Short mmCIF file of C-alpha atoms in Angstrom, two decimals:
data_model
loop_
_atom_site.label_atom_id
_atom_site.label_comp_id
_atom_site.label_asym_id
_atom_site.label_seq_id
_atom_site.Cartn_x
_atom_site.Cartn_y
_atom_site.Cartn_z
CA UNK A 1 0.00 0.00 0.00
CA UNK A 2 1.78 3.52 -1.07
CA UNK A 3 -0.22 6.03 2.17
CA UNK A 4 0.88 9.08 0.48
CA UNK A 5 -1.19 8.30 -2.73
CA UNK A 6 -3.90 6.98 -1.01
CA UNK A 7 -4.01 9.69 1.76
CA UNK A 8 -3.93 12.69 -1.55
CA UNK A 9 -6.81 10.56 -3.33
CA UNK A 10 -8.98 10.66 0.19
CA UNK A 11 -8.26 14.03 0.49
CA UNK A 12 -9.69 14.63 -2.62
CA UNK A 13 -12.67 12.54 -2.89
CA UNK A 14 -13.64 14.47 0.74
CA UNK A 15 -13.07 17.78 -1.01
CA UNK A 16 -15.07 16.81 -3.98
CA UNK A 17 -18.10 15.10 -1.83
CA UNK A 18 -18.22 18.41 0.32
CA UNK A 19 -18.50 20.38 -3.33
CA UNK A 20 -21.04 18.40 -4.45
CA UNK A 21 -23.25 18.52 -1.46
CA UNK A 22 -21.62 21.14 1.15
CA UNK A 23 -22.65 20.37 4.86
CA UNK A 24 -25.81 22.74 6.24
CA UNK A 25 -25.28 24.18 9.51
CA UNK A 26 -23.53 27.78 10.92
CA UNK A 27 -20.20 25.65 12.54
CA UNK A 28 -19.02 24.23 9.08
CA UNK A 29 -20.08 26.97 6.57
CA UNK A 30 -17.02 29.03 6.64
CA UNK A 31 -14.84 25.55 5.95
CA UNK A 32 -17.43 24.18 3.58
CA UNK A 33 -17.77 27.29 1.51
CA UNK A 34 -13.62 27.50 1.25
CA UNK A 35 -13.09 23.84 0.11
CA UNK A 36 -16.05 23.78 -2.13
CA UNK A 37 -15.77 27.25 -3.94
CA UNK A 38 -12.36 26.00 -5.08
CA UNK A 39 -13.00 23.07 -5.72
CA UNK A 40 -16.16 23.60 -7.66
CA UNK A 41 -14.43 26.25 -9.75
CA UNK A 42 -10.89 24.50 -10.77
CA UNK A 43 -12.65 20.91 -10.66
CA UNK A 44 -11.33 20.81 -14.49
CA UNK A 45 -8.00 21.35 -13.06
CA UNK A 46 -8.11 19.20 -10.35
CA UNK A 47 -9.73 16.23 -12.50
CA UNK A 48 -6.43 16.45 -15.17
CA UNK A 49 -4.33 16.30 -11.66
CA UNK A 50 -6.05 13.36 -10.49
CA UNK A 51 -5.73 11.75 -13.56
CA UNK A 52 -1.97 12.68 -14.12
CA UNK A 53 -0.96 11.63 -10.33
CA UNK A 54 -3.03 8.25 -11.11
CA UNK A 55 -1.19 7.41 -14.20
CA UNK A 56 2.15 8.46 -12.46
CA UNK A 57 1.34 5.98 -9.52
CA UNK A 58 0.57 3.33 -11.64
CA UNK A 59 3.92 3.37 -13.81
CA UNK A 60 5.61 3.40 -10.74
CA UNK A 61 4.11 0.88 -9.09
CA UNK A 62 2.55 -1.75 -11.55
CA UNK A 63 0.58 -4.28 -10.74
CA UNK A 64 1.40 -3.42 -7.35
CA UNK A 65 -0.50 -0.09 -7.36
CA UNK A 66 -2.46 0.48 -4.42
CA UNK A 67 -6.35 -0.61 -5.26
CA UNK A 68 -7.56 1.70 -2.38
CA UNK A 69 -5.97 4.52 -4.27
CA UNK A 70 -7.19 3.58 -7.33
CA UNK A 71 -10.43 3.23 -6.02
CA UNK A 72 -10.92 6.35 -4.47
CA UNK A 73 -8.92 8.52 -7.58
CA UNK A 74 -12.09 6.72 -9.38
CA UNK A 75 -14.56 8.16 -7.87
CA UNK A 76 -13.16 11.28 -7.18
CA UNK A 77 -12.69 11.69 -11.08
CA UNK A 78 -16.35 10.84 -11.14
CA UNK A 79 -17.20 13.47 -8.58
CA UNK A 80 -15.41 16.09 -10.75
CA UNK A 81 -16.82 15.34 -13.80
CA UNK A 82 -20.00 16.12 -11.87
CA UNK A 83 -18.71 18.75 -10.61
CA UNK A 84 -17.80 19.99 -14.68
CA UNK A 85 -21.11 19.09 -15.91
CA UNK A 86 -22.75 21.40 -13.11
CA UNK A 87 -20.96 24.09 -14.17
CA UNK A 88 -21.90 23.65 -17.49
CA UNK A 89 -25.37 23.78 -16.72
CA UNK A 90 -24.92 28.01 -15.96
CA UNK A 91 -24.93 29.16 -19.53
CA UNK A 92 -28.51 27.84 -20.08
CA UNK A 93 -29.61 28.84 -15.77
CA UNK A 94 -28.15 32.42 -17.58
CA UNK A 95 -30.02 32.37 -20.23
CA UNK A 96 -33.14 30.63 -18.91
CA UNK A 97 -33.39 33.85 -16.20
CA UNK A 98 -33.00 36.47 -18.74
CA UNK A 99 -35.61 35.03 -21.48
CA UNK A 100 -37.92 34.74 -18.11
CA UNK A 101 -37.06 38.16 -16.36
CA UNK A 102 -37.22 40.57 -19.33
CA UNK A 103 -38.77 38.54 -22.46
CA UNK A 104 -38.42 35.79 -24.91
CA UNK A 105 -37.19 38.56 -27.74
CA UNK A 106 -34.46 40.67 -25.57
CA UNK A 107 -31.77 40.03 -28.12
CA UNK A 108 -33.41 42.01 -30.64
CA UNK A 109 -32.26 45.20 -28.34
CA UNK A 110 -28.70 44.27 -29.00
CA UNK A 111 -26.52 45.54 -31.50
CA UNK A 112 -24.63 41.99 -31.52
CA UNK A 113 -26.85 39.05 -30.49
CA UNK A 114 -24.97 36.62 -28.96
CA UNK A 115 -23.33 34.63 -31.61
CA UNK A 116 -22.29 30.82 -30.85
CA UNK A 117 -18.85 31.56 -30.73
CA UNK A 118 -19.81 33.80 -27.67
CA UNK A 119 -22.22 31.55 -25.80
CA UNK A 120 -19.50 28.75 -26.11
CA UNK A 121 -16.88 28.11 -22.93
CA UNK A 122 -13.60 29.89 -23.18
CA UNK A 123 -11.17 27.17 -22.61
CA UNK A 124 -8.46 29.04 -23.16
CA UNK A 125 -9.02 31.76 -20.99
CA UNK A 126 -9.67 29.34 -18.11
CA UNK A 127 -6.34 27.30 -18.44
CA UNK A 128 -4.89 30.19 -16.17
CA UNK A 129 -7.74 31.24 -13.90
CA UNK A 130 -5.45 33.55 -11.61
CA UNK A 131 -4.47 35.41 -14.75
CA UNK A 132 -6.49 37.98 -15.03
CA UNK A 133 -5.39 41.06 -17.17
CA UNK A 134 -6.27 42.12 -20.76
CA UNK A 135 -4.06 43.72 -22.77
CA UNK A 136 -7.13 45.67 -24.38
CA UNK A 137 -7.77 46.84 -21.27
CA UNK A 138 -6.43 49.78 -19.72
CA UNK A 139 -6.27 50.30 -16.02
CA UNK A 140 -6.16 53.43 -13.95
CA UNK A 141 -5.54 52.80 -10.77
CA UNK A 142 -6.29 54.34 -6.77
CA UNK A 143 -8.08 57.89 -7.85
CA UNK A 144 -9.33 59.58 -5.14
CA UNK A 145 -13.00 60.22 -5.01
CA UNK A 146 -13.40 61.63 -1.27
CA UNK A 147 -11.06 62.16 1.39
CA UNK A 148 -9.58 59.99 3.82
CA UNK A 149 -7.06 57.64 2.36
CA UNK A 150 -6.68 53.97 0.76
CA UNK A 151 -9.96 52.99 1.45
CA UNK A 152 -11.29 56.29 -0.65
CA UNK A 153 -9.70 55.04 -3.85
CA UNK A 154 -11.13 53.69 -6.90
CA UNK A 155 -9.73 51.95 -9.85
CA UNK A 156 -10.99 52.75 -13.66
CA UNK A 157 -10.39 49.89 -16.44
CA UNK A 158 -11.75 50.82 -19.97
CA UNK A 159 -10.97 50.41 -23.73
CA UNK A 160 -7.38 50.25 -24.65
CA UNK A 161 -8.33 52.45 -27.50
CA UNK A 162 -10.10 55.94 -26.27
CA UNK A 163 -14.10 56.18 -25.83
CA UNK A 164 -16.55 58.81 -25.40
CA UNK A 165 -20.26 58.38 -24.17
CA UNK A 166 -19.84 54.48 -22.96
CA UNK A 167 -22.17 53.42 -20.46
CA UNK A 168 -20.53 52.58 -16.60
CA UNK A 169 -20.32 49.79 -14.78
CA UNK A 170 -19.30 49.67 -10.50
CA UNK A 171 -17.92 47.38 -8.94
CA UNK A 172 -18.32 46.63 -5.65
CA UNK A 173 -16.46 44.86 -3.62
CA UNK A 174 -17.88 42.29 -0.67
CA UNK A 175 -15.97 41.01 2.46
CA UNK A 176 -18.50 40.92 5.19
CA UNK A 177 -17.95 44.41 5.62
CA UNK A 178 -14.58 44.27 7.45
CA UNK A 179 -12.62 42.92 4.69
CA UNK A 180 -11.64 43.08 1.07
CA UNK A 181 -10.39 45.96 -1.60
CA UNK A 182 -11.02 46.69 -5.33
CA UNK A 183 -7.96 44.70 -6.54
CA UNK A 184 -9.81 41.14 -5.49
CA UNK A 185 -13.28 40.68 -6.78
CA UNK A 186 -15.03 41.54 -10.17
CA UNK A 187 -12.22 41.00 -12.20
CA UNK A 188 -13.61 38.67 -14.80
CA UNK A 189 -16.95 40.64 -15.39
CA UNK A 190 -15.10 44.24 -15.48
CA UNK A 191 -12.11 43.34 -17.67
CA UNK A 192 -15.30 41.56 -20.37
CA UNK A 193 -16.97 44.59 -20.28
CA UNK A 194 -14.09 47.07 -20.64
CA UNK A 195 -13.25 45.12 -24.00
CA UNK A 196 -16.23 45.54 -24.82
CA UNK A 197 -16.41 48.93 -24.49
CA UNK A 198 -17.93 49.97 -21.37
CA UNK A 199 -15.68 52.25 -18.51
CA UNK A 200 -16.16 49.98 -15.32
CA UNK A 201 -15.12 51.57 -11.93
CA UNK A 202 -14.04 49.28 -8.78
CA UNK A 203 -14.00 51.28 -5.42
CA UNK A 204 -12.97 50.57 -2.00
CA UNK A 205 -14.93 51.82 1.30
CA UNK A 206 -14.43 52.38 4.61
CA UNK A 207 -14.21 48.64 6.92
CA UNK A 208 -15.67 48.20 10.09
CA UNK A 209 -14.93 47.60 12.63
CA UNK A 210 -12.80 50.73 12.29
CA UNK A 211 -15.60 52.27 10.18
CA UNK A 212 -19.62 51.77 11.67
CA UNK A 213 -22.31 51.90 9.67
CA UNK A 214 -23.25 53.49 7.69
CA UNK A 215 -20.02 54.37 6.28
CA UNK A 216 -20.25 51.81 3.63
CA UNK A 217 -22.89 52.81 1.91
CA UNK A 218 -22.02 56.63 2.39
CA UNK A 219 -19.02 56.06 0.58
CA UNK A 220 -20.48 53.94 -2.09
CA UNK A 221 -22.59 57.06 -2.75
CA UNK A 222 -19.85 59.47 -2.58
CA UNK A 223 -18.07 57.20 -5.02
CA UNK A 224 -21.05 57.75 -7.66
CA UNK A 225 -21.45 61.09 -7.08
CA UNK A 226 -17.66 61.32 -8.19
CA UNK A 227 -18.76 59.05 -11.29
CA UNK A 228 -21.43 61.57 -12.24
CA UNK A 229 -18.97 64.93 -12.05
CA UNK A 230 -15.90 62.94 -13.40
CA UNK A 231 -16.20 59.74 -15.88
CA UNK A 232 -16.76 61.74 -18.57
CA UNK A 233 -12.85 62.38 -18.34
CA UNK A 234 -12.42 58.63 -19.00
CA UNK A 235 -14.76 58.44 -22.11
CA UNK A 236 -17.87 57.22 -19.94
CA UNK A 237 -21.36 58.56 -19.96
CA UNK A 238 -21.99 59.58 -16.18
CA UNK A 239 -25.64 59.22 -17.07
CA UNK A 240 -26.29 55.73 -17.47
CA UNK A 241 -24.29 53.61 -14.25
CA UNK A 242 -25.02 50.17 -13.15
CA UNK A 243 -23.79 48.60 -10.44
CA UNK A 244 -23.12 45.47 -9.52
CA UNK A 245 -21.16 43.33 -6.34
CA UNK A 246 -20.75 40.16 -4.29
CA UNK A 247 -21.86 39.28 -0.97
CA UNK A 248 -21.22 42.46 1.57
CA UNK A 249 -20.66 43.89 -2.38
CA UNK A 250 -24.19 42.65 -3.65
CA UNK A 251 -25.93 44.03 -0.44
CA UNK A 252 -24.51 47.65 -0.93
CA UNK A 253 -25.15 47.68 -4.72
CA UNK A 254 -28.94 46.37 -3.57
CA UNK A 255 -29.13 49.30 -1.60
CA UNK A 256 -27.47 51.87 -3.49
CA UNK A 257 -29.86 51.02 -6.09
CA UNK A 258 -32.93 51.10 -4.03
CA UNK A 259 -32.16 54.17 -1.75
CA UNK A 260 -31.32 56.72 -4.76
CA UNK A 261 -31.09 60.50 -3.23
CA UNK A 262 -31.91 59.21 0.25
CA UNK A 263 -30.35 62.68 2.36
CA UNK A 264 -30.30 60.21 5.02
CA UNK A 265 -27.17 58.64 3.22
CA UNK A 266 -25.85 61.77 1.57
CA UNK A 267 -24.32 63.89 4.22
CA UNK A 268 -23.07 67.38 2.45
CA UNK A 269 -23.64 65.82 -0.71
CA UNK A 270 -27.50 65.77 -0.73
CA UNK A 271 -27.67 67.47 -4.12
CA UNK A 272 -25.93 64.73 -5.54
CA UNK A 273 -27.44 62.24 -8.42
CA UNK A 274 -27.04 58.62 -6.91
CA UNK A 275 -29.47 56.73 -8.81
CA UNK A 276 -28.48 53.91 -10.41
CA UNK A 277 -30.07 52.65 -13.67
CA UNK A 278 -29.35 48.62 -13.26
CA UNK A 279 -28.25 46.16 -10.56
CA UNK A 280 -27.03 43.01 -11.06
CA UNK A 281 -25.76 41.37 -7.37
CA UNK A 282 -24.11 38.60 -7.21
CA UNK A 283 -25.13 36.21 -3.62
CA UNK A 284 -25.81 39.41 -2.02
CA UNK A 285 -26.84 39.95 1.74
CA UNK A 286 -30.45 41.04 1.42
CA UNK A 287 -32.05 40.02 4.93
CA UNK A 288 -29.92 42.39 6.89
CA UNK A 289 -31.84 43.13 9.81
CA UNK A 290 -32.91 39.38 9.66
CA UNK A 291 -36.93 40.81 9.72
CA UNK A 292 -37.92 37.53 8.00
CA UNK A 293 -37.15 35.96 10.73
CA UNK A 294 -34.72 33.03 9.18
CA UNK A 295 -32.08 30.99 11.32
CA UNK A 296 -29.01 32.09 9.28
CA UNK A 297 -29.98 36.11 8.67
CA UNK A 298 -30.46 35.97 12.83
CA UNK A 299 -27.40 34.70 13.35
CA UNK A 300 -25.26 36.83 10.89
CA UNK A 301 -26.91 40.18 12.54
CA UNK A 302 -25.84 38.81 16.05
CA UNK A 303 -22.44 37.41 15.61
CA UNK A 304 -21.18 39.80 12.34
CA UNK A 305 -24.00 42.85 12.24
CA UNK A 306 -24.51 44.43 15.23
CA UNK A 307 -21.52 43.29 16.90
CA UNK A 308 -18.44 44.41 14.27
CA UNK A 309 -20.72 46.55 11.45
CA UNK A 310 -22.87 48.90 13.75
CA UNK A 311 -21.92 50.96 16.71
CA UNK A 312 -22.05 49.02 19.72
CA UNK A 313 -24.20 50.89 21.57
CA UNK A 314 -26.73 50.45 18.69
CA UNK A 315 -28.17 46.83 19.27
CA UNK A 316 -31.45 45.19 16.98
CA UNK A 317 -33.46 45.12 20.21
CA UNK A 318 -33.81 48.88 20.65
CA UNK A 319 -32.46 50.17 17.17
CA UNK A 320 -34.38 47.77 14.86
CA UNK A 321 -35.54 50.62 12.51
CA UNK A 322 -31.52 51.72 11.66
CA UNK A 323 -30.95 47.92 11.01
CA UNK A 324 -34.47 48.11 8.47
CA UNK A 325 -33.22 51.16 6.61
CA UNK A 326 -29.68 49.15 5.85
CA UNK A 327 -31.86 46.33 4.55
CA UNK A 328 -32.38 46.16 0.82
CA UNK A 329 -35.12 43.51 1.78
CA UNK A 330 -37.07 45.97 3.54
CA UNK A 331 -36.13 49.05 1.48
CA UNK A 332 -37.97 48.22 -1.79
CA UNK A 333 -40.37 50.59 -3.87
CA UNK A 334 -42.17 51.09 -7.19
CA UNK A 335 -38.96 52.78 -8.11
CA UNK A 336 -36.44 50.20 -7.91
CA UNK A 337 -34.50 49.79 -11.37
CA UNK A 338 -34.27 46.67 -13.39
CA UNK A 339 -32.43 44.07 -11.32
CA UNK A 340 -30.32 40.89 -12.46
CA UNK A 341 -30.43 38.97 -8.90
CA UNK A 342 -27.65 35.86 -8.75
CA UNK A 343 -27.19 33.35 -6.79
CA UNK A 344 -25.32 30.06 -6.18
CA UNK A 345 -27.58 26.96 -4.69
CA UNK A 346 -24.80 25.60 -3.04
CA UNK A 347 -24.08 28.79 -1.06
CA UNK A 348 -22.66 28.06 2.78
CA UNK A 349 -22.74 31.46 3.62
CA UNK A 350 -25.97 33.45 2.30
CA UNK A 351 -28.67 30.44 2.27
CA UNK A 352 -30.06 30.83 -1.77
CA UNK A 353 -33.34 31.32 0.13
CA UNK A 354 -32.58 34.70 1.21
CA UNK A 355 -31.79 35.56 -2.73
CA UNK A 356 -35.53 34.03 -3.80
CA UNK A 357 -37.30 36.14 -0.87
CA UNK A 358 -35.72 39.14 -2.17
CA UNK A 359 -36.56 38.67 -5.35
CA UNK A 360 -40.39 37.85 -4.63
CA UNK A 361 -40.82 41.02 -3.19
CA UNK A 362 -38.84 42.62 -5.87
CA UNK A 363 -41.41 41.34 -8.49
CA UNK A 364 -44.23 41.83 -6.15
CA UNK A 365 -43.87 46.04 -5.78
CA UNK A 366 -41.26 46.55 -8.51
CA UNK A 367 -42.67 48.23 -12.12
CA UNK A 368 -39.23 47.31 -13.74
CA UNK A 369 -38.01 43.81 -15.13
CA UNK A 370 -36.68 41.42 -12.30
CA UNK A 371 -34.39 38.57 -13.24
CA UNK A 372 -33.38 36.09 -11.31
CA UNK A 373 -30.57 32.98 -11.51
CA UNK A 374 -30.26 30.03 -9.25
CA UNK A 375 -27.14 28.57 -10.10
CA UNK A 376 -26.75 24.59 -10.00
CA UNK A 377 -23.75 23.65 -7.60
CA UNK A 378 -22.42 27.41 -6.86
CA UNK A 379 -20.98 28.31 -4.10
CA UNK A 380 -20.86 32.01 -2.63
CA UNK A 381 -17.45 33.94 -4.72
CA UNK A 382 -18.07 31.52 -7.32
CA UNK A 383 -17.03 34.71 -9.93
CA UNK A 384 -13.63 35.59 -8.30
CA UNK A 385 -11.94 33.96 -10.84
CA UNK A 386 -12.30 32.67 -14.64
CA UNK A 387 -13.76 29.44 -14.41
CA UNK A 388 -16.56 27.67 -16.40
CA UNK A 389 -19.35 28.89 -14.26
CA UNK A 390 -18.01 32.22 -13.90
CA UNK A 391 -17.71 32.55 -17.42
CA UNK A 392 -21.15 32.09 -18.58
CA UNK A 393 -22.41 33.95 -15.68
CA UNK A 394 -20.12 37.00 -16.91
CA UNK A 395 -21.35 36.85 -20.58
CA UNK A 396 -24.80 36.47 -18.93
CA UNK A 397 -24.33 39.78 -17.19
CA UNK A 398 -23.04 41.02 -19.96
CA UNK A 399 -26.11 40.84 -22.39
CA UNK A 400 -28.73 41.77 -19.42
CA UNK A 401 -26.21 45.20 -19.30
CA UNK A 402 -26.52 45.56 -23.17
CA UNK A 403 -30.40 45.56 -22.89
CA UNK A 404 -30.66 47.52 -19.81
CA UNK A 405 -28.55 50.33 -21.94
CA UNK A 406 -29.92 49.95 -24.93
CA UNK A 407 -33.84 49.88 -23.53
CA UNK A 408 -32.66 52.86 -21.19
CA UNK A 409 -31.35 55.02 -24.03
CA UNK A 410 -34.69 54.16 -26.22
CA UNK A 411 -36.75 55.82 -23.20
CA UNK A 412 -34.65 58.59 -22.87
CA UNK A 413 -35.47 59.08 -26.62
CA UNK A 414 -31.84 57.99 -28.02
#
């Protein structure tokens, strides 16, 4: 028997299992979501290192090969195939949600429907996930928008070659609140769009537990109000910005985009445009002051909410109605602007149920198109990187952001 094989084959077959069907429960969701987002993601990776350290073992060993090993490389193989075939299943989820959410013909308000060639998975993009940089892409980087330091920068990627009048796309970033900067998340879906011709702006914010709420979302707006005075120096169009984010990202892109011109949130800078025209979060944190009363949304306000994002003198008990007014659950009108709501079914951290409540009520008071995509064996970050998933969720994303442009500029009469 050769232990080190067979111990790196168990290892993976656990790691592969827990992707495939992550353990429920608040004690193993931060370790569940870690070994199953990567796995999930590089399983393609991981399947032609299983195979490669299986053929390796057997020319060493023979006949004698271990059958344990071999038994367990087996199935994990089989696991990750799974695993491959799930992710495949994202480009028609994508689809499925945005033929549902704003109608069967949305391609005709293109100027390129989606060719083949585009729908298809970019294998050779994904062969080096961490590399992410175009060289069509140019990349401005840590622009001040406000006062106060690092965490008051933004980045600005657009076209290589100059633009004028592109629509905006910004990026923000998620983290629970207290981590996280610009240079991390949104990579893949900013650097598409930039080559295609859109100016896309990533911003940092102020952390807790330095920074209480609501800083966050004070800066976010801050941040926009700097897009709406300045991208027109970087060829965008300060009048058409959608925003989009990831988990602590997704909830303050939810509520930027339903709390547009709140005063409340706009200290000194109340006569400041900060509506948004889309959204499109990614496995955002909706249920922040946990009012529907779910397990997991109580939990996250007592252990991560009120204890490290609010003030401490501010508890739910006796401040529920500051908690409500953070919540993009809770905060939605007639007003709200089209969303594109994401969400992986696998997710440890924010329960996919939180993501379908949302987006009930969303449809329920909303007058603007709602779509909405479960994602078959995501996990939460699933669109850090390039992977198969990730990269028909980005080209998703990217046609729901060519109609909400192109149906926003036929209103305004363009």
């Amino acid at each position: 028997m050769q232990p080190s094989f067979v111990l790196r084959q168990a290892l993976q077959l656990a790691l592969t299992a827990n992707a495939l069907k992550p353990p429920r429960g608040a004690r193993t969701a931060v370790p569940a979501f870690f070994a199953g987002w990567l796995t999930g993601e590089l399983a393609p990776h991981l399947l032609a290192l299983t195979a490669a350290d299986t053929a390796a073992h057997v020319a060493r060993h023979g006949s004698k090969s271990s059958k344990a090993g071999l038994t367990l490389a087996a199935a994990s193989a089989a696991g990750l195939g799974t695993l491959i075939a799930q992710s495949q299943r994202a480009r028609g989820e994508i689809e499925t949600a945005l033929t549902e959410g704003i109608g069967t013909a949305y391609t005709e308000e293109l100027d390129h429907p989606p060719s083949p060639t585009d729908l298809a998975t970019p294998w050779g993009q994904l062969a080096m996930p961490f590399r992410m940089r175009d060289p069509e892409v140019r990349r401005e980087r840590d622009i001040a928008y406000a006062p106060g330091g690092k965490r008051f920068l933004l980045d600005v990627y657009s076209p290589r070659e100059p633009v004028t009048g592109a629509p905006i796309l910004l990026q923000v970033h998620g983290g629970a609140w207290v981590i996280g900067n610009k240079d991390q998340q949104g990579l893949p879906l900013m650097l598409h769009m930039a080559k295609r011709g859109w100016v896309c702006v990533a911003i940092n914010y102020p952390l807790s537990p330095a920074a209480r709420w609501p800083a966050h979302i004070v800066a976010a707006k801050r941040a926009l109000a700097w897009i709406r005075e300045n991208a027109g120096s970087y060829g965008g169009d300060p009048s058409f910005v959608a925003v989009t984010g990831g988990s602590a990202g997704g909830h303050l892109a939810a509520l930027l985009a339903l709390t547009a011109n709140d005063p409340a949130l706009q200290p000194d800078f109340a006569e400041a445009d900060t509506s948004v025209q889309a959204c499109i979060p990614h496995y955002g944190v909706y249920d922040f002051a946990a009012t529907t009363g779910h397990r997991s949304s109580k939990e996250r306000l007592k252990t991560l909410i009120a204890r490290h994002v609010f003030a401490p003198d501010k508890d739910p008990e006796h401040f529920l109605d500051d908690y409500i007014a953070a919540s993009p659950l809770d905060r939605i009108t007639d007003d709200a602007p089209p969303f594109f709501v994401i969400h992986g079914v696998h997710d440890s951290l924010v329960p996919v149920g939180e993501a379908r409540e949302f987006v009930r009520r969303l449809r329920e008071k909303s007058k603007r198109e709602v779509a909405y995509a479960e994602i078959s064996g995501a996990q939460h970050a699933f669109d850090v990187f390039p992977s198969i998933r990730s990269a028909h969720v980005v080209r998703g994303v990217e046609r729901f952001l060519e109609w909400s442009y192109r149906t926003w500029r036929r209103r305004q009469g363009g």
